[in-house]
Amino acid sequence: MAQLSNIEAGNRHDLHVGISPDAPDEADFRDDGEGAFGYAHSYETSSRYDGPGLRIVLFMSGCLLRCSYCHNPDTWHLKDGTYVSAQEVIDRLGTFAPALRTLDGGLTISGGEPMVQLAFTRRVLAAAKQMGLHTAIQTSGFLGDRADEKYLSCIDLVLLDIKSGDPETYRRATERELAPTLRFAERLAAVGKPVWVRFTLVPGLTDDPANVDKIARFVAPMKNVEWVEVQPFHQLGAFKWKALKLDYKHADTTTPTPEIVDRVLGQFRAAGCRAR
Ligand code: SF4
């Protein structure tokens, strides 16, 4: 049994390693209980970047993708997270709730991947809704099949990472398949759930015009997609790969030039997407 601790305020760039060594492997983990306890990396306040208004962003531990450019590889494993009670998280959120409501914000659960710990994140999201907060998750959509109607009903906005439009590039970037993400996107479109699609622009990996066009053509007809956000690759997570002794393939990858970012934004807009 992991040791229960308090969740730390911090930010997504803090390194958290080996905090709960006896936690289960995220690949085998099925959070199908009440979600009373979970593994979290940290939380921070954020403005506009992770959803509308002022946000509390809760970073959960556990992810089944292995993106070669991941900025937070210390969120991959449950064992690197802090074992916390949902009630503690909810109580902490409650102290911020008046300010979040005043500033038209709310709660965003990110990661890692929120749907690895489905029951826990559902419990926290439902409590946030009860406080009158806007709720969002940031997800790759890879585990979207796990999200039932009850889960989706607790969420006002999905920040959906579509990391590539080409299945082979997606596999190279994430070591996983693209299809579950597209399936989840289609499901969200069918029920009219608001979505901001996010695309990380990684020079030499995801920047191929044909790859971008595939995402743009897929997303453009979806009326529920409010924004496509192009996120330029950066090196802020590089130190984590080094600290974790992982093989980092992007040591020499540069931030995309403004010209490339403009070209990609132009591709999305030409397809009919609102892009920024
Ligand atoms: S989905 Fe996100 S947290 Fe998971 S490996 Fe990719 S970038 Fe990292």
CSV table of C-alpha atoms and ligand atoms in Angstrom, one decimal, residues 63 65-67 70 75-76 111-112 140 163, ligand 1:
chain,number,residue,atom,x,y,z
A,63,CYS,CA,0.5,7.6,-19.2
A,65,LEU,CA,2.1,6.8,-24.5
A,66,ARG,CA,5.8,7.4,-24.8
A,67,CYS,CA,6.1,10.5,-26.9
A,70,CYS,CA,7.4,14.4,-24.0
A,75,THR,CA,4.4,11.7,-15.2
A,76,TRP,CA,4.5,8.4,-17.2
A,111,GLY,CA,-1.0,14.6,-16.9
A,112,GLY,CA,0.2,12.2,-17.8
A,140,SER,CA,-4.3,12.1,-25.9
A,163,LYS,CA,-0.1,14.3,-32.3
B,1,SF4,S1,0.7,11.8,-24.0
B,1,SF4,FE1,1.6,13.6,-22.9
B,1,SF4,S2,2.4,12.8,-21.0
B,1,SF4,FE2,2.0,11.1,-22.3
B,1,SF4,S3,4.0,10.7,-23.2
B,1,SF4,FE3,2.8,12.0,-24.6
B,1,SF4,S4,3.4,14.1,-24.2
B,1,SF4,FE4,4.0,12.8,-22.4
